[in-house]
């Protein structure tokens, strides 16, 4: 099985913003774009993206999960990067058109079609370090993906890091620069303590990992950081919290300190998990802080984590009622 994100459909769909207008979206080969070497994105990181999925149901119909939320988040990221504004209806139609075109390539569960809308500043001007790109490109790549948990869902090891993942005013932007800023800490954590991910906790405030949100599950309660501009507002996070409330769980969106986390995570029955589109909800088995290892609920994947992941998958896969209206049928 090819690594996640390395296989693409032969075509993508693209619209360009030039001379103050968007071009009619067109299907083009997804293996190349033409870009000026001085393009704004290549020097000043005017790039943002989204990650969402389309699922095949038992009757072979194809459904996209929470597309409206992802489109709205790309609009927000674009605005925060001062990229040209786009019509959300245009992008929704682009996504539906390319998914419909490659409907036959959408894998059956537990696989899915990963959808990667991308918006980049293309103006060829290296003089614009402190000015926005007037031109841009908005395109949607498709990548069929298999079971993220092929080979078994192993509980993750997280290193707690006192630093921030990115500049605090950039946390809500799904933008390339933020991943660049998190790369060295993650590489160091892998080499030093064989951690899978870094949990960024600036000033002792438990925030998120490099590309997923963090949830502590203690009995009937889920605790996760309340939304503010310092971190990425995950759509999986929102979906899991919605499903948890629906099951009668107590959802506490508030500040969580490293001290409280380490104290509660080791209690019997405690669970911790990461949420994100790619891995849905992944159990955390070990927290590492100041050279000490803390086993979360015995170090094994927890039952509530598995149940919530299943509940979300059941809606995505058409096995449970879509009671919150999260699916858009494409064909
Ligand atoms: C994409 C992302 C998430 C998860 O968002 P989803 O909408 O759930 O996929 C969380 N944190 C960061 C930094 C991300 O890039």
Short mmCIF file of C-alpha atoms and ligand atoms in Angstrom, two decimals:
data_model
loop_
_atom_site.label_atom_id
_atom_site.label_comp_id
_atom_site.label_asym_id
_atom_site.label_seq_id
_atom_site.Cartn_x
_atom_site.Cartn_y
_atom_site.Cartn_z
CA UNK A 1 0.00 0.00 0.00
CA UNK A 2 1.39 3.40 -1.01
CA UNK A 3 2.10 5.88 1.78
CA UNK A 4 -0.75 8.24 2.74
CA UNK A 5 -0.97 11.20 0.36
CA UNK A 6 1.36 9.94 -2.38
CA UNK A 7 -1.24 8.77 -4.91
CA UNK A 8 -3.24 11.33 -6.89
CA UNK A 9 -5.96 11.18 -9.49
CA UNK A 10 -4.68 12.14 -12.99
CA UNK A 11 -6.56 15.46 -12.91
CA UNK A 12 -7.32 18.27 -10.45
CA UNK A 13 -9.61 21.27 -10.79
CA UNK A 14 -8.21 24.81 -10.79
CA UNK A 15 -9.28 28.45 -10.88
CA UNK A 16 -6.85 31.37 -11.14
CA UNK A 17 -7.32 34.88 -9.77
CA UNK A 18 -5.82 37.38 -12.17
CA UNK A 19 -6.75 40.97 -13.03
CA UNK A 20 -9.30 41.00 -10.24
CA UNK A 21 -11.29 38.00 -11.36
CA UNK A 22 -11.53 34.26 -10.97
CA UNK A 23 -11.24 32.14 -14.10
CA UNK A 24 -13.84 29.47 -14.86
CA UNK A 25 -12.72 26.33 -13.01
CA UNK A 26 -11.06 23.82 -15.33
CA UNK A 27 -9.89 20.20 -15.01
CA UNK A 28 -6.15 20.01 -15.66
CA UNK A 29 -3.42 17.44 -15.14
CA UNK A 30 -2.57 17.19 -11.45
CA UNK A 31 1.13 16.56 -11.96
CA UNK A 32 2.29 20.13 -12.61
CA UNK A 33 1.54 23.82 -12.39
CA UNK A 34 3.47 26.65 -13.93
CA UNK A 35 4.71 29.17 -11.40
CA UNK A 36 7.02 32.20 -11.55
CA UNK A 37 10.16 31.43 -9.48
CA UNK A 38 9.52 34.72 -7.70
CA UNK A 39 5.94 33.76 -6.83
CA UNK A 40 4.76 35.17 -3.51
CA UNK A 41 4.01 31.71 -2.09
CA UNK A 42 7.58 30.49 -2.65
CA UNK A 43 9.15 33.38 -0.73
CA UNK A 44 6.59 34.70 1.72
CA UNK A 45 4.50 31.56 2.38
CA UNK A 46 1.12 32.79 1.16
CA UNK A 47 -0.29 29.28 1.18
CA UNK A 48 -3.23 27.63 2.89
CA UNK A 49 -5.03 24.34 2.40
CA UNK A 50 -7.79 22.07 3.60
CA UNK A 51 -8.20 18.36 4.19
CA UNK A 52 -11.59 16.67 3.91
CA UNK A 53 -12.87 13.32 2.73
CA UNK A 54 -15.42 11.71 0.43
CA UNK A 55 -16.83 8.30 1.37
CA UNK A 56 -18.42 5.46 -0.58
CA UNK A 57 -21.62 4.04 0.89
CA UNK A 58 -22.89 0.47 0.48
CA UNK A 59 -25.20 1.57 -2.39
CA UNK A 60 -22.15 3.09 -4.17
CA UNK A 61 -23.32 6.66 -3.62
CA UNK A 62 -20.51 9.13 -2.77
CA UNK A 63 -20.73 11.60 0.14
CA UNK A 64 -18.44 14.43 1.30
CA UNK A 65 -18.11 15.02 5.06
CA UNK A 66 -18.71 18.56 6.39
CA UNK A 67 -17.65 20.30 3.18
CA UNK A 68 -19.25 23.61 4.22
CA UNK A 69 -17.01 23.77 7.31
CA UNK A 70 -13.83 23.12 5.32
CA UNK A 71 -14.75 25.66 2.67
CA UNK A 72 -15.47 28.27 5.36
CA UNK A 73 -12.13 27.52 7.05
CA UNK A 74 -10.23 27.98 3.77
CA UNK A 75 -11.99 31.34 3.34
CA UNK A 76 -10.86 32.29 6.84
CA UNK A 77 -7.28 31.13 6.20
CA UNK A 78 -7.21 33.04 2.89
CA UNK A 79 -8.44 36.21 4.60
CA UNK A 80 -5.81 35.93 7.36
CA UNK A 81 -3.09 35.54 4.68
CA UNK A 82 -4.52 38.45 2.66
CA UNK A 83 -5.07 36.17 -0.35
CA UNK A 84 -7.87 37.07 -2.78
CA UNK A 85 -11.36 36.23 -1.49
CA UNK A 86 -13.31 33.53 -3.33
CA UNK A 87 -16.96 32.56 -3.53
CA UNK A 88 -17.60 29.55 -1.25
CA UNK A 89 -20.15 28.29 -3.78
CA UNK A 90 -17.45 28.26 -6.48
CA UNK A 91 -15.12 26.16 -4.32
CA UNK A 92 -17.93 23.80 -3.21
CA UNK A 93 -18.82 23.22 -6.85
CA UNK A 94 -15.16 22.65 -7.75
CA UNK A 95 -14.90 20.02 -5.01
CA UNK A 96 -18.12 18.28 -6.04
CA UNK A 97 -17.19 18.38 -9.75
CA UNK A 98 -13.77 16.77 -9.31
CA UNK A 99 -15.10 14.15 -6.86
CA UNK A 100 -17.92 13.30 -9.28
CA UNK A 101 -15.39 13.03 -12.12
CA UNK A 102 -13.35 10.50 -10.12
CA UNK A 103 -16.24 8.85 -8.25
CA UNK A 104 -15.14 5.43 -9.52
CA UNK A 105 -11.80 5.92 -7.72
CA UNK A 106 -13.32 6.60 -4.28
CA UNK A 107 -12.22 3.61 -2.14
CA UNK A 108 -14.70 1.65 -0.03
CA UNK A 109 -14.46 1.87 3.78
CA UNK A 110 -12.17 1.86 5.61
CA UNK A 111 -10.58 3.77 2.70
CA UNK A 112 -11.80 7.13 1.39
CA UNK A 113 -10.97 9.90 -1.08
CA UNK A 114 -8.87 12.56 0.64
CA UNK A 115 -9.59 16.02 -0.81
CA UNK A 116 -6.93 18.75 -0.65
CA UNK A 117 -8.13 22.25 -1.65
CA UNK A 118 -5.10 24.56 -1.85
CA UNK A 119 -4.86 28.36 -2.24
CA UNK A 120 -1.52 30.01 -3.05
CA UNK A 121 -0.27 33.51 -3.86
CA UNK A 122 1.21 33.49 -7.36
CA UNK A 123 2.21 37.09 -8.01
CA UNK A 124 5.81 37.15 -9.26
CA UNK A 125 7.17 39.90 -7.04
CA UNK A 126 9.98 39.42 -4.56
CA UNK A 127 9.44 43.00 -3.43
CA UNK A 128 6.25 42.03 -1.65
CA UNK A 129 7.65 40.70 1.63
CA UNK A 130 5.21 42.93 3.48
CA UNK A 131 2.41 43.17 0.93
CA UNK A 132 -0.22 40.71 -0.28
CA UNK A 133 -0.13 38.77 -3.53
CA UNK A 134 -2.60 40.24 -5.97
CA UNK A 135 -2.84 37.00 -7.97
CA UNK A 136 -3.53 33.50 -6.75
CA UNK A 137 -4.35 29.92 -7.69
CA UNK A 138 -7.04 27.80 -6.06
CA UNK A 139 -6.97 24.10 -6.88
CA UNK A 140 -8.39 20.84 -5.54
CA UNK A 141 -6.26 17.70 -5.50
CA UNK A 142 -7.68 14.23 -4.86
CA UNK A 143 -5.80 11.37 -3.22
CA UNK A 144 -7.41 7.95 -2.67
CA UNK A 145 -6.36 6.71 0.77
CA UNK A 146 -6.55 3.34 2.50
CA UNK A 147 -7.07 2.39 6.12
CA UNK A 148 -4.99 4.73 8.26
CA UNK A 149 -4.91 1.99 10.89
CA UNK A 150 -3.75 -0.83 8.64
CA UNK A 151 -1.40 -2.83 10.80
CA UNK A 152 -3.32 -2.01 13.98
CA UNK A 153 -4.13 1.18 15.84
CA UNK A 154 -1.15 1.61 18.14
CA UNK A 155 -1.55 4.08 21.01
CA UNK A 156 0.67 7.11 20.35
CA UNK A 157 3.60 8.50 22.32
CA UNK A 158 3.49 12.29 22.76
CA UNK A 159 6.28 14.55 23.99
CA UNK A 160 4.95 17.59 25.88
CA UNK A 161 6.85 20.68 24.73
CA UNK A 162 6.74 24.04 26.53
CA UNK A 163 7.02 26.01 23.29
CA UNK A 164 4.26 27.15 20.93
CA UNK A 165 3.69 25.36 17.62
CA UNK A 166 3.60 28.63 15.69
CA UNK A 167 3.13 32.36 16.17
CA UNK A 168 0.05 32.79 18.38
CA UNK A 169 -1.81 34.97 15.85
CA UNK A 170 -1.34 32.32 13.11
CA UNK A 171 -2.77 29.29 14.93
CA UNK A 172 -6.16 29.42 13.20
CA UNK A 173 -4.62 29.47 9.71
CA UNK A 174 -4.09 26.11 8.00
CA UNK A 175 -0.93 27.40 6.39
CA UNK A 176 2.41 25.96 5.33
CA UNK A 177 4.55 28.19 7.53
CA UNK A 178 3.04 26.72 10.69
CA UNK A 179 4.14 23.19 9.72
CA UNK A 180 7.62 24.50 8.91
CA UNK A 181 7.82 26.04 12.38
CA UNK A 182 6.78 22.73 14.05
CA UNK A 183 9.10 20.47 12.04
CA UNK A 184 12.32 20.74 14.07
CA UNK A 185 10.65 20.11 17.46
CA UNK A 186 8.90 17.03 16.02
CA UNK A 187 12.10 15.67 14.45
CA UNK A 188 13.98 16.18 17.72
CA UNK A 189 11.23 14.45 19.72
CA UNK A 190 11.32 11.46 17.38
CA UNK A 191 15.07 11.12 17.67
CA UNK A 192 15.36 11.80 21.41
CA UNK A 193 12.43 9.87 22.92
CA UNK A 194 10.86 8.00 19.97
CA UNK A 195 7.76 10.20 20.27
CA UNK A 196 5.18 10.01 17.46
CA UNK A 197 4.14 13.63 17.91
CA UNK A 198 4.80 16.73 19.98
CA UNK A 199 1.99 18.13 22.12
CA UNK A 200 2.64 21.87 22.17
CA UNK A 201 1.93 23.40 25.61
CA UNK A 202 3.12 27.03 25.60
CA UNK A 203 3.40 28.29 29.19
CA UNK A 204 1.90 25.04 30.47
CA UNK A 205 -1.31 25.44 28.42
CA UNK A 206 -2.17 22.19 26.57
CA UNK A 207 -2.79 23.22 22.97
CA UNK A 208 -2.50 20.74 20.07
CA UNK A 209 0.02 18.63 18.13
CA UNK A 210 1.56 19.43 14.74
CA UNK A 211 -1.57 18.49 12.79
CA UNK A 212 -4.23 17.28 15.23
CA UNK A 213 -6.25 18.47 18.23
CA UNK A 214 -5.88 16.93 21.69
CA UNK A 215 -8.68 15.54 23.87
CA UNK A 216 -8.53 14.20 27.43
CA UNK A 217 -11.30 11.74 28.27
CA UNK A 218 -11.88 11.11 31.97
CA UNK A 219 -14.87 8.88 32.66
CA UNK A 220 -17.94 10.66 31.30
CA UNK A 221 -16.11 13.94 30.64
CA UNK A 222 -14.14 15.19 27.63
CA UNK A 223 -11.78 18.09 28.27
CA UNK A 224 -10.18 20.08 25.46
CA UNK A 225 -8.87 23.59 24.96
CA UNK A 226 -11.56 26.20 24.33
CA UNK A 227 -11.42 27.83 20.89
CA UNK A 228 -9.14 30.85 20.62
CA UNK A 229 -6.98 32.23 17.82
CA UNK A 230 -3.85 30.34 18.91
CA UNK A 231 -4.66 26.91 17.46
CA UNK A 232 -6.44 25.18 14.57
CA UNK A 233 -10.18 24.65 15.05
CA UNK A 234 -10.49 21.06 13.92
CA UNK A 235 -13.69 19.93 12.26
CA UNK A 236 -13.10 16.42 13.62
CA UNK A 237 -12.77 17.98 17.10
CA UNK A 238 -16.13 19.69 16.63
CA UNK A 239 -17.72 16.48 15.30
CA UNK A 240 -16.41 14.33 18.17
CA UNK A 241 -17.59 16.86 20.77
CA UNK A 242 -21.02 16.93 19.11
CA UNK A 243 -21.24 13.13 19.19
CA UNK A 244 -20.05 13.07 22.82
CA UNK A 245 -22.71 15.59 23.91
CA UNK A 246 -25.29 13.56 21.99
CA UNK A 247 -24.32 10.48 24.06
CA UNK A 248 -24.81 12.43 27.28
CA UNK A 249 -21.13 13.01 27.97
CA UNK A 250 -20.00 16.21 29.67
CA UNK A 251 -17.93 18.33 27.27
CA UNK A 252 -15.61 20.86 28.93
CA UNK A 253 -14.01 23.34 26.53
CA UNK A 254 -11.58 25.23 28.73
CA UNK A 255 -7.93 25.75 29.59
CA UNK A 256 -6.14 22.50 30.48
CA UNK A 257 -2.77 22.83 32.19
CA UNK A 258 0.08 20.34 31.85
CA UNK A 259 -0.12 19.73 35.62
CA UNK A 260 -3.82 18.84 35.50
CA UNK A 261 -3.33 16.71 32.38
CA UNK A 262 -0.52 14.65 33.91
CA UNK A 263 -2.43 14.21 37.14
CA UNK A 264 -5.68 13.08 35.50
CA UNK A 265 -4.25 11.10 32.58
CA UNK A 266 -2.69 8.45 34.82
CA UNK A 267 -5.91 7.75 36.71
CA UNK A 268 -7.46 4.35 36.00
CA UNK A 269 -9.86 4.55 33.06
CA UNK A 270 -8.50 7.84 31.75
CA UNK A 271 -8.02 8.17 27.98
CA UNK A 272 -6.40 10.68 25.67
CA UNK A 273 -6.77 11.04 21.91
CA UNK A 274 -5.81 13.11 18.88
CA UNK A 275 -8.48 14.22 16.42
CA UNK A 276 -8.04 15.08 12.75
CA UNK A 277 -9.44 14.25 9.34
CA UNK A 278 -6.68 11.83 8.33
CA UNK A 279 -6.63 9.64 11.46
CA UNK A 280 -10.14 10.49 12.77
CA UNK A 281 -9.56 9.80 16.50
CA UNK A 282 -6.31 8.13 17.57
CA UNK A 283 -5.59 6.95 21.09
CA UNK A 284 -2.64 8.37 23.02
CA UNK A 285 -0.93 5.80 25.27
CA UNK A 286 2.07 7.68 26.66
CA UNK A 287 2.80 11.28 27.65
CA UNK A 288 6.45 12.27 28.08
CA UNK A 289 7.34 15.33 30.16
CA UNK A 290 10.71 16.34 31.63
CA UNK A 291 12.22 12.89 31.05
CA UNK A 292 9.33 11.12 32.78
CA UNK A 293 6.85 8.83 31.03
CA UNK A 294 3.18 8.77 32.05
CA UNK A 295 1.02 5.85 30.88
CA UNK A 296 -2.48 7.05 29.99
CA UNK A 297 -5.05 4.59 31.36
CA UNK A 298 -2.48 1.78 31.34
CA UNK A 299 -0.98 2.66 27.95
CA UNK A 300 -3.64 0.92 25.87
CA UNK A 301 -6.19 2.41 23.46
CA UNK A 302 -9.34 3.31 25.43
CA UNK A 303 -12.91 2.15 24.93
CA UNK A 304 -14.52 5.58 24.74
CA UNK A 305 -12.01 6.66 22.11
CA UNK A 306 -12.84 3.58 20.04
CA UNK A 307 -16.60 4.09 20.51
CA UNK A 308 -16.50 7.75 19.46
CA UNK A 309 -14.36 6.95 16.43
CA UNK A 310 -16.78 4.21 15.44
CA UNK A 311 -19.78 6.55 15.86
CA UNK A 312 -18.13 9.09 13.54
CA UNK A 313 -17.10 6.42 11.00
CA UNK A 314 -20.65 4.99 11.03
CA UNK A 315 -22.07 8.35 9.92
CA UNK A 316 -19.31 8.83 7.32
CA UNK A 317 -19.80 5.32 5.95
CA UNK A 318 -23.62 5.60 5.84
CA UNK A 319 -24.12 2.96 8.54
CA UNK A 320 -25.78 5.37 10.98
CA UNK A 321 -28.30 8.17 10.43
CA UNK A 322 -26.70 11.48 9.41
CA UNK A 323 -28.66 13.26 12.14
CA UNK A 324 -26.55 16.43 12.09
CA UNK A 325 -26.65 16.84 8.30
CA UNK A 326 -22.90 16.42 7.86
CA UNK A 327 -22.89 14.64 4.49
CA UNK A 328 -23.20 16.15 1.02
CA UNK A 329 -24.23 13.60 -1.60
CA UNK A 330 -22.22 14.02 -4.78
CA UNK A 331 -23.57 11.17 -6.88
C1 LIG B 1 -5.84 20.06 10.06
C2 LIG B 1 -5.38 20.27 11.47
C3 LIG B 1 -6.12 19.81 12.58
C4 LIG B 1 -7.34 18.94 12.44
O1 LIG B 1 -8.38 19.55 11.75
P1 LIG B 1 -9.54 18.66 11.13
O2 LIG B 1 -10.48 19.68 10.57
O3 LIG B 1 -10.14 17.89 12.25
O4 LIG B 1 -8.93 17.79 10.10
C5 LIG B 1 -5.69 20.16 13.85
N1 LIG B 1 -4.56 20.87 14.03
C6 LIG B 1 -3.80 21.28 13.00
C7 LIG B 1 -2.58 22.06 13.27
C8 LIG B 1 -4.19 20.97 11.70
O5 LIG B 1 -3.43 21.36 10.66
#
